[in-house]
Short mmCIF file of C-alpha atoms and ligand atoms in Angstrom, two decimals:
data_model
loop_
_atom_site.label_atom_id
_atom_site.label_comp_id
_atom_site.label_asym_id
_atom_site.label_seq_id
_atom_site.Cartn_x
_atom_site.Cartn_y
_atom_site.Cartn_z
CA UNK R 1 36.98 187.57 33.06
CA UNK R 2 35.41 186.92 29.67
CA UNK R 3 34.52 190.59 29.45
CA UNK R 4 37.99 191.82 30.30
CA UNK R 5 39.56 189.36 27.86
CA UNK R 6 37.33 190.73 25.13
CA UNK R 7 38.42 194.22 26.12
CA UNK R 8 42.04 193.26 25.58
CA UNK R 9 41.32 191.44 22.29
CA UNK R 10 40.00 194.59 20.64
CA UNK R 11 43.19 196.53 21.34
CA UNK R 12 46.52 196.60 19.51
CA UNK R 13 49.16 194.64 21.42
CA UNK R 14 51.18 197.63 22.59
CA UNK R 15 48.06 199.16 24.13
CA UNK R 16 47.35 195.93 25.99
CA UNK R 17 50.82 196.12 27.47
CA UNK R 18 50.30 199.74 28.48
CA UNK R 19 46.97 199.00 30.13
CA UNK R 20 48.40 195.97 31.91
CA UNK R 21 51.32 198.07 33.14
CA UNK R 22 49.13 200.84 34.47
CA UNK R 23 46.92 198.29 36.22
CA UNK R 24 50.00 196.75 37.81
CA UNK R 25 50.91 200.19 39.09
CA UNK R 26 47.60 200.86 40.73
CA UNK R 27 46.46 197.42 41.85
CA UNK R 28 48.46 195.08 44.00
CA UNK R 29 47.91 191.63 45.32
CA UNK R 30 46.68 192.82 48.68
CA UNK R 31 43.47 194.46 47.67
CA UNK R 32 44.35 198.14 47.88
CA UNK R 33 44.21 200.40 44.87
CA UNK R 34 44.58 204.07 44.05
CA UNK R 35 41.21 205.80 44.02
CA UNK R 36 39.36 203.14 46.01
CA UNK R 37 36.88 205.75 47.29
CA UNK R 38 36.39 207.56 43.95
CA UNK R 39 32.76 206.51 43.65
CA UNK R 40 31.85 205.72 47.27
CA UNK R 41 33.26 208.84 48.93
CA UNK R 42 34.78 211.06 46.28
CA UNK R 43 35.86 213.74 48.75
CA UNK R 44 37.61 211.27 51.07
CA UNK R 45 41.18 212.24 50.17
CA UNK R 46 40.49 215.97 50.09
CA UNK R 47 38.78 215.82 53.50
CA UNK R 48 41.80 214.08 55.02
CA UNK R 49 44.16 216.55 53.38
CA UNK R 50 42.36 219.66 54.55
CA UNK R 51 42.03 218.26 58.08
CA UNK R 52 45.73 217.41 58.24
CA UNK R 53 46.69 220.82 56.88
CA UNK R 54 44.58 222.70 59.38
CA UNK R 55 46.16 220.82 62.30
CA UNK R 56 49.71 221.18 60.94
CA UNK R 57 49.17 224.89 60.41
CA UNK R 58 48.72 225.24 64.15
CA UNK R 59 51.28 222.60 65.21
CA UNK R 60 53.91 221.74 62.59
CA UNK R 61 55.48 219.07 64.81
CA UNK R 62 52.49 216.81 64.17
CA UNK R 63 53.76 216.13 60.64
CA UNK R 64 56.50 213.84 61.91
CA UNK R 65 54.07 212.43 64.46
CA UNK R 66 51.60 211.29 61.81
CA UNK R 67 54.30 209.83 59.59
CA UNK R 68 55.69 207.85 62.50
CA UNK R 69 52.24 206.73 63.62
CA UNK R 70 51.55 205.16 60.21
CA UNK R 71 54.90 203.35 60.36
CA UNK R 72 54.19 202.04 63.87
CA UNK R 73 50.73 200.96 62.76
CA UNK R 74 52.05 199.00 59.76
CA UNK R 75 54.80 197.19 61.66
CA UNK R 76 52.36 195.71 64.17
CA UNK R 77 49.43 193.64 62.87
CA UNK R 78 49.80 195.30 59.45
CA UNK R 79 48.44 198.70 58.35
CA UNK R 80 45.06 198.22 59.99
CA UNK R 81 44.59 201.13 62.38
CA UNK R 82 45.38 198.91 65.37
CA UNK R 83 47.58 201.68 66.81
CA UNK R 84 44.53 203.94 67.19
CA UNK R 85 42.56 201.84 69.68
CA UNK R 86 42.15 203.25 73.20
CA UNK R 87 42.09 201.17 76.35
CA UNK R 88 44.20 199.21 78.79
CA UNK R 89 46.78 196.98 77.14
CA UNK R 90 46.25 198.19 73.56
CA UNK R 91 49.10 198.82 71.11
CA UNK R 92 49.23 202.54 71.84
CA UNK R 93 50.08 201.80 75.49
CA UNK R 94 53.22 199.83 74.53
CA UNK R 95 56.57 201.43 75.45
CA UNK R 96 57.78 202.14 71.88
CA UNK R 97 54.46 203.86 71.11
CA UNK R 98 54.50 206.10 74.18
CA UNK R 99 55.65 209.18 72.29
CA UNK R 100 53.27 208.92 69.33
CA UNK R 101 51.32 212.10 68.63
CA UNK R 102 48.51 213.23 66.36
CA UNK R 103 45.67 210.87 67.30
CA UNK R 104 43.35 213.88 67.44
CA UNK R 105 44.05 214.61 63.76
CA UNK R 106 42.89 211.14 62.74
CA UNK R 107 39.81 211.39 64.98
CA UNK R 108 38.94 214.79 63.53
CA UNK R 109 39.25 213.51 59.93
CA UNK R 110 37.11 210.50 60.82
CA UNK R 111 34.35 212.69 62.27
CA UNK R 112 34.27 214.75 59.08
CA UNK R 113 34.32 211.64 56.88
CA UNK R 114 31.46 210.03 58.82
CA UNK R 115 29.45 213.19 58.24
CA UNK R 116 30.22 213.13 54.51
CA UNK R 117 29.90 209.37 53.87
CA UNK R 118 29.13 207.30 56.93
CA UNK R 119 30.70 203.90 57.35
CA UNK R 120 32.82 204.03 54.20
CA UNK R 121 36.38 205.19 54.89
CA UNK R 122 38.60 203.11 57.17
CA UNK R 123 40.79 204.57 59.89
CA UNK R 124 43.76 202.63 58.47
CA UNK R 125 43.32 204.50 55.18
CA UNK R 126 42.94 207.85 56.93
CA UNK R 127 46.29 207.22 58.61
CA UNK R 128 47.99 206.20 55.35
CA UNK R 129 46.67 209.34 53.63
CA UNK R 130 47.54 211.59 56.58
CA UNK R 131 51.15 210.34 56.53
CA UNK R 132 51.44 211.24 52.83
CA UNK R 133 49.79 214.61 53.35
CA UNK R 134 52.18 215.37 56.23
CA UNK R 135 55.20 214.67 54.04
CA UNK R 136 53.83 216.88 51.27
CA UNK R 137 53.03 219.62 53.77
CA UNK R 138 56.69 219.45 54.88
CA UNK R 139 57.95 220.04 51.34
CA UNK R 140 58.16 216.43 50.14
CA UNK R 141 56.89 215.25 46.78
CA UNK R 142 53.44 213.67 46.65
CA UNK R 143 52.66 210.09 45.69
CA UNK R 144 49.45 208.16 45.10
CA UNK R 145 48.32 206.22 48.16
CA UNK R 146 46.50 202.98 47.36
CA UNK R 147 43.44 202.69 49.61
CA UNK R 148 40.88 200.05 50.51
CA UNK R 149 42.35 198.83 53.80
CA UNK R 150 39.90 197.80 56.47
CA UNK R 151 40.40 198.28 60.20
CA UNK R 152 41.70 195.45 62.34
CA UNK R 153 39.92 193.96 65.31
CA UNK R 154 42.99 193.22 67.42
CA UNK R 155 45.20 195.71 69.29
CA UNK R 156 47.58 194.36 71.92
CA UNK R 157 50.59 196.02 73.53
CA UNK R 158 52.32 192.66 73.60
CA UNK R 159 52.42 192.62 69.77
CA UNK R 160 54.52 195.81 69.66
CA UNK R 161 57.79 194.23 70.86
CA UNK R 162 59.31 193.94 67.39
CA UNK R 163 59.20 197.59 66.39
CA UNK R 164 62.60 198.93 65.32
CA UNK R 165 64.49 200.52 68.22
CA UNK R 166 66.91 203.48 68.17
CA UNK R 167 69.56 201.10 69.55
CA UNK R 168 69.23 198.42 66.85
CA UNK R 169 72.30 197.47 64.84
CA UNK R 170 72.03 197.66 61.06
CA UNK R 171 71.66 193.88 60.89
CA UNK R 172 68.75 193.95 63.32
CA UNK R 173 67.14 196.85 61.44
CA UNK R 174 67.53 194.95 58.17
CA UNK R 175 65.96 191.83 59.68
CA UNK R 176 63.01 193.73 61.10
CA UNK R 177 62.35 195.32 57.73
CA UNK R 178 62.84 192.15 55.71
CA UNK R 179 60.37 190.40 58.02
CA UNK R 180 57.83 192.88 56.59
CA UNK R 181 58.92 192.43 52.97
CA UNK R 182 61.03 195.60 52.92
CA UNK R 183 64.58 195.50 51.55
CA UNK R 184 67.73 197.39 52.52
CA UNK R 185 66.94 200.28 50.20
CA UNK R 186 63.45 200.59 51.71
CA UNK R 187 65.07 200.64 55.15
CA UNK R 188 67.44 203.50 54.35
CA UNK R 189 64.73 205.37 52.46
CA UNK R 190 62.15 205.11 55.21
CA UNK R 191 64.63 205.96 57.97
CA UNK R 192 65.26 209.04 55.81
CA UNK R 193 61.84 210.13 57.05
CA UNK R 194 63.86 211.35 60.05
CA UNK R 195 64.47 214.41 57.89
CA UNK R 196 61.56 215.78 59.94
CA UNK R 197 60.87 215.36 63.61
CA UNK R 198 62.59 215.08 66.95
CA UNK R 199 63.64 212.55 69.55
CA UNK R 200 63.96 212.82 73.31
CA UNK R 201 67.23 213.41 75.17
CA UNK R 202 66.49 210.24 77.13
CA UNK R 203 67.12 208.15 74.01
CA UNK R 204 70.52 209.69 73.27
CA UNK R 205 72.00 210.45 76.67
CA UNK R 206 73.88 207.18 76.97
CA UNK R 207 75.21 207.74 73.46
CA UNK R 208 76.65 211.14 74.29
CA UNK R 209 77.85 210.48 77.86
CA UNK R 210 78.40 206.78 78.40
CA UNK R 211 78.40 204.93 75.12
CA UNK R 212 78.32 201.18 75.58
CA UNK R 213 79.66 201.58 79.11
CA UNK R 214 82.79 203.51 78.04
CA UNK R 215 82.10 206.65 80.11
CA UNK R 216 82.58 208.68 76.92
CA UNK R 217 80.66 209.49 73.75
CA UNK R 218 80.01 207.29 70.73
CA UNK R 219 83.16 207.82 68.63
CA UNK R 220 81.05 208.03 65.46
CA UNK R 221 79.70 211.43 66.59
CA UNK R 222 81.40 214.39 64.87
CA UNK R 223 83.60 215.77 67.71
CA UNK R 224 82.69 219.33 66.76
CA UNK R 225 79.00 218.46 67.11
CA UNK R 226 79.29 216.70 70.47
CA UNK R 227 79.30 219.93 72.54
CA UNK R 228 76.06 220.95 70.81
CA UNK R 229 74.43 217.65 71.65
CA UNK R 230 75.62 217.84 75.22
CA UNK R 231 74.33 221.36 75.66
CA UNK R 232 70.99 220.38 74.13
CA UNK R 233 70.85 217.38 76.47
CA UNK R 234 72.69 218.09 79.73
CA UNK R 235 73.83 215.04 81.69
CA UNK R 236 71.15 213.97 84.16
CA UNK R 237 68.96 216.73 82.71
CA UNK R 238 65.38 216.54 81.53
CA UNK R 239 65.15 213.31 79.52
CA UNK R 240 61.95 214.43 77.84
CA UNK R 241 63.56 217.44 76.15
CA UNK R 242 63.41 217.17 72.35
CA UNK R 243 66.28 217.21 69.86
CA UNK R 244 65.84 217.54 66.08
CA UNK R 245 66.73 214.36 64.18
CA UNK R 246 67.95 216.39 61.19
CA UNK R 247 70.02 219.20 62.64
CA UNK R 248 69.55 222.42 60.72
CA UNK R 249 66.65 221.24 58.55
CA UNK R 250 64.21 219.53 60.85
CA UNK R 251 61.00 220.87 59.36
CA UNK R 252 61.88 220.39 55.70
CA UNK R 253 61.53 217.09 53.88
CA UNK R 254 64.90 216.85 52.12
CA UNK R 255 68.21 214.94 51.97
CA UNK R 256 69.87 217.00 54.69
CA UNK R 257 69.36 214.07 57.10
CA UNK R 258 71.63 211.92 54.91
CA UNK R 259 74.22 214.70 54.67
CA UNK R 260 74.19 214.84 58.47
CA UNK R 261 74.89 211.09 58.64
CA UNK R 262 77.89 211.61 56.36
CA UNK R 263 79.14 214.30 58.75
CA UNK R 264 78.69 212.21 61.90
CA UNK R 265 75.72 214.36 62.86
CA UNK R 266 73.10 211.67 63.04
CA UNK R 267 71.24 211.83 66.34
CA UNK R 268 70.04 208.29 66.97
CA UNK R 269 72.56 205.49 67.25
CA UNK R 270 70.54 203.39 64.78
CA UNK R 271 70.54 206.26 62.26
CA UNK R 272 74.27 206.97 62.43
CA UNK R 273 74.94 203.22 62.12
CA UNK R 274 73.59 203.38 58.54
CA UNK R 275 76.78 205.26 57.63
CA UNK R 276 79.07 202.69 59.26
CA UNK R 277 77.69 199.63 57.46
CA UNK R 278 78.81 199.23 53.84
CA UNK R 279 75.45 197.97 52.57
CA UNK R 280 73.48 200.92 53.89
CA UNK R 281 76.21 203.54 53.44
CA UNK R 282 76.15 203.01 49.66
CA UNK R 283 72.46 203.80 49.58
CA UNK R 284 72.95 206.95 51.67
CA UNK R 285 75.70 207.97 49.25
CA UNK R 286 73.42 207.35 46.28
CA UNK R 287 70.85 209.69 47.81
CA UNK R 288 73.62 212.25 48.25
CA UNK R 289 74.60 211.98 44.59
CA UNK R 290 78.12 210.77 45.29
CA UNK R 291 80.07 210.61 42.04
CA UNK R 292 80.56 207.19 40.52
CA UNK R 293 77.38 205.75 42.05
CA UNK R 294 73.98 205.44 40.43
CA UNK R 295 71.98 208.32 41.87
CA UNK R 296 68.70 207.90 43.74
CA UNK R 297 66.15 210.69 44.12
CA UNK R 298 65.05 210.63 47.75
CA UNK R 299 61.67 212.27 47.23
CA UNK R 300 60.75 209.77 44.50
CA UNK R 301 62.02 206.71 46.35
CA UNK R 302 60.32 207.75 49.55
CA UNK R 303 56.88 207.54 47.95
CA UNK R 304 57.65 204.11 46.48
CA UNK R 305 58.88 202.68 49.77
CA UNK R 306 55.90 204.20 51.59
CA UNK R 307 53.51 202.44 49.21
CA UNK R 308 55.28 199.14 49.91
CA UNK R 309 55.14 199.76 53.64
CA UNK R 310 51.51 200.83 53.52
CA UNK R 311 50.58 197.46 52.03
CA UNK R 312 52.02 195.41 54.89
CA UNK R 313 49.42 192.99 56.23
CA UNK R 314 46.44 194.83 54.75
CA UNK R 315 43.12 193.40 55.93
CA UNK R 316 40.03 193.25 53.77
CA UNK R 317 38.20 190.18 55.00
CA UNK R 318 36.03 189.02 57.86
CA UNK R 319 38.79 189.77 60.38
CA UNK R 320 38.25 193.47 59.70
CA UNK R 321 35.67 196.26 59.66
CA UNK R 322 35.17 199.96 58.92
CA UNK R 323 35.26 201.51 62.37
CA UNK R 324 32.70 204.12 63.32
CA UNK R 325 35.23 205.70 65.66
CA UNK R 326 38.96 205.26 65.13
CA UNK R 327 39.74 204.81 68.81
CA UNK R 328 37.34 201.90 69.38
CA UNK R 329 36.31 198.67 67.71
CA UNK R 330 32.68 198.66 66.51
C1 NAG Q 401 80.14 197.37 73.12
O1 NAG Q 401 81.16 196.74 73.88
C2 NAG Q 401 81.31 195.37 73.63
C3 NAG Q 401 82.38 194.79 74.57
O2 NAG Q 401 82.87 195.73 75.45
C4 NAG Q 401 81.71 195.15 72.18
O3 NAG Q 401 81.83 193.77 71.93
C5 NAG Q 401 80.64 195.76 71.29
O4 NAG Q 401 81.03 195.65 69.94
C6 NAG Q 401 80.42 197.21 71.63
N1 NAG Q 401 79.30 197.73 70.87
C7 NAG Q 401 79.37 198.82 70.13
C8 NAG Q 401 78.10 199.22 69.43
O5 NAG Q 401 80.37 199.49 70.01
C1 NAG Q 402 72.12 222.28 65.22
O1 NAG Q 402 73.51 222.32 65.42
C2 NAG Q 402 74.04 223.58 65.71
C3 NAG Q 402 75.55 223.47 65.78
O2 NAG Q 402 76.04 222.95 64.58
C4 NAG Q 402 73.45 224.07 67.01
O3 NAG Q 402 73.93 225.36 67.30
C5 NAG Q 402 71.94 224.06 66.96
O4 NAG Q 402 71.40 224.34 68.23
C6 NAG Q 402 71.42 222.73 66.49
N1 NAG Q 402 69.98 222.89 66.27
C7 NAG Q 402 69.08 221.98 66.65
C8 NAG Q 402 67.66 222.35 66.42
O5 NAG Q 402 69.37 220.90 67.14
#
């Protein structure tokens, strides 16, 4: 402390402010910081990036899978790699996690990192970096991922009950996010991650055939889009068939998802609901650059909200470890 105070004393005041500001940007109260591995495993981030890229080059659909996996990790037990653990009754066996994909990408990166610097880089950090790299690979703008998370030692399916559901109202979605320290703007921004990826027909069939027991479709669906949805997901058809969450732009990380909400072309009930609620609609409109509202740049906000999310419940103490293998506790 003495040393750092002396460091400040020798500087003009405005420089002190600048240094303090840049420290505030890279360090947060939870123990993660940008460049955590700079001296202990300097190639850590580039190894993750090249591993992610090589997998996405052969299967582009894993980009959305890795982004979603990080989100599902953070919302249960914090961002601690608990989603990655194999075995009966672990988080990954919970219903809402059934469709997660891309575990092999994380395992592959871990193998390479253990070869380069054994026992240094956590699985939780690999996942946080892989989510960022997947967004960038999909055309999004990069951001700096603070690292230094350790891996958790608990993974239970029964903890996964509070994950957001595609049937949640806006109020429920807001509550689930605020429970994790994320505000309404973070909610809309992070749901905007549905600009890439798909969902299964099984999760929308009631919405397009028997909404809320009405024997007809959700009236918030654009009537000219309904035939498309019904032909993509025939009634009593294959519930595992996939539908793009951002019709027309499902592989590109952009604001087309929000434009689709404005047109009644959201796919999930919980997504389209963001356009019906005044508090979330305004934020969607700001991303769309609606005149008279203060604009928001989606690609910039996404990185900021991801950093907030990636700091949920970070573990660094005795309740955590650096796993040797991401799918098993040490
Ligand atoms: C579903 O129907 C119930 C009563 O029939 C109604 O109170 C509720 O608001 C409806 N929900 C939606 C999402 O429309
Ligand atoms: C997107 O919607 C159009 C109709 O507007 C439809 O023809 C097309 O199949 C849809 N594409 C996907 C991938 O859902």
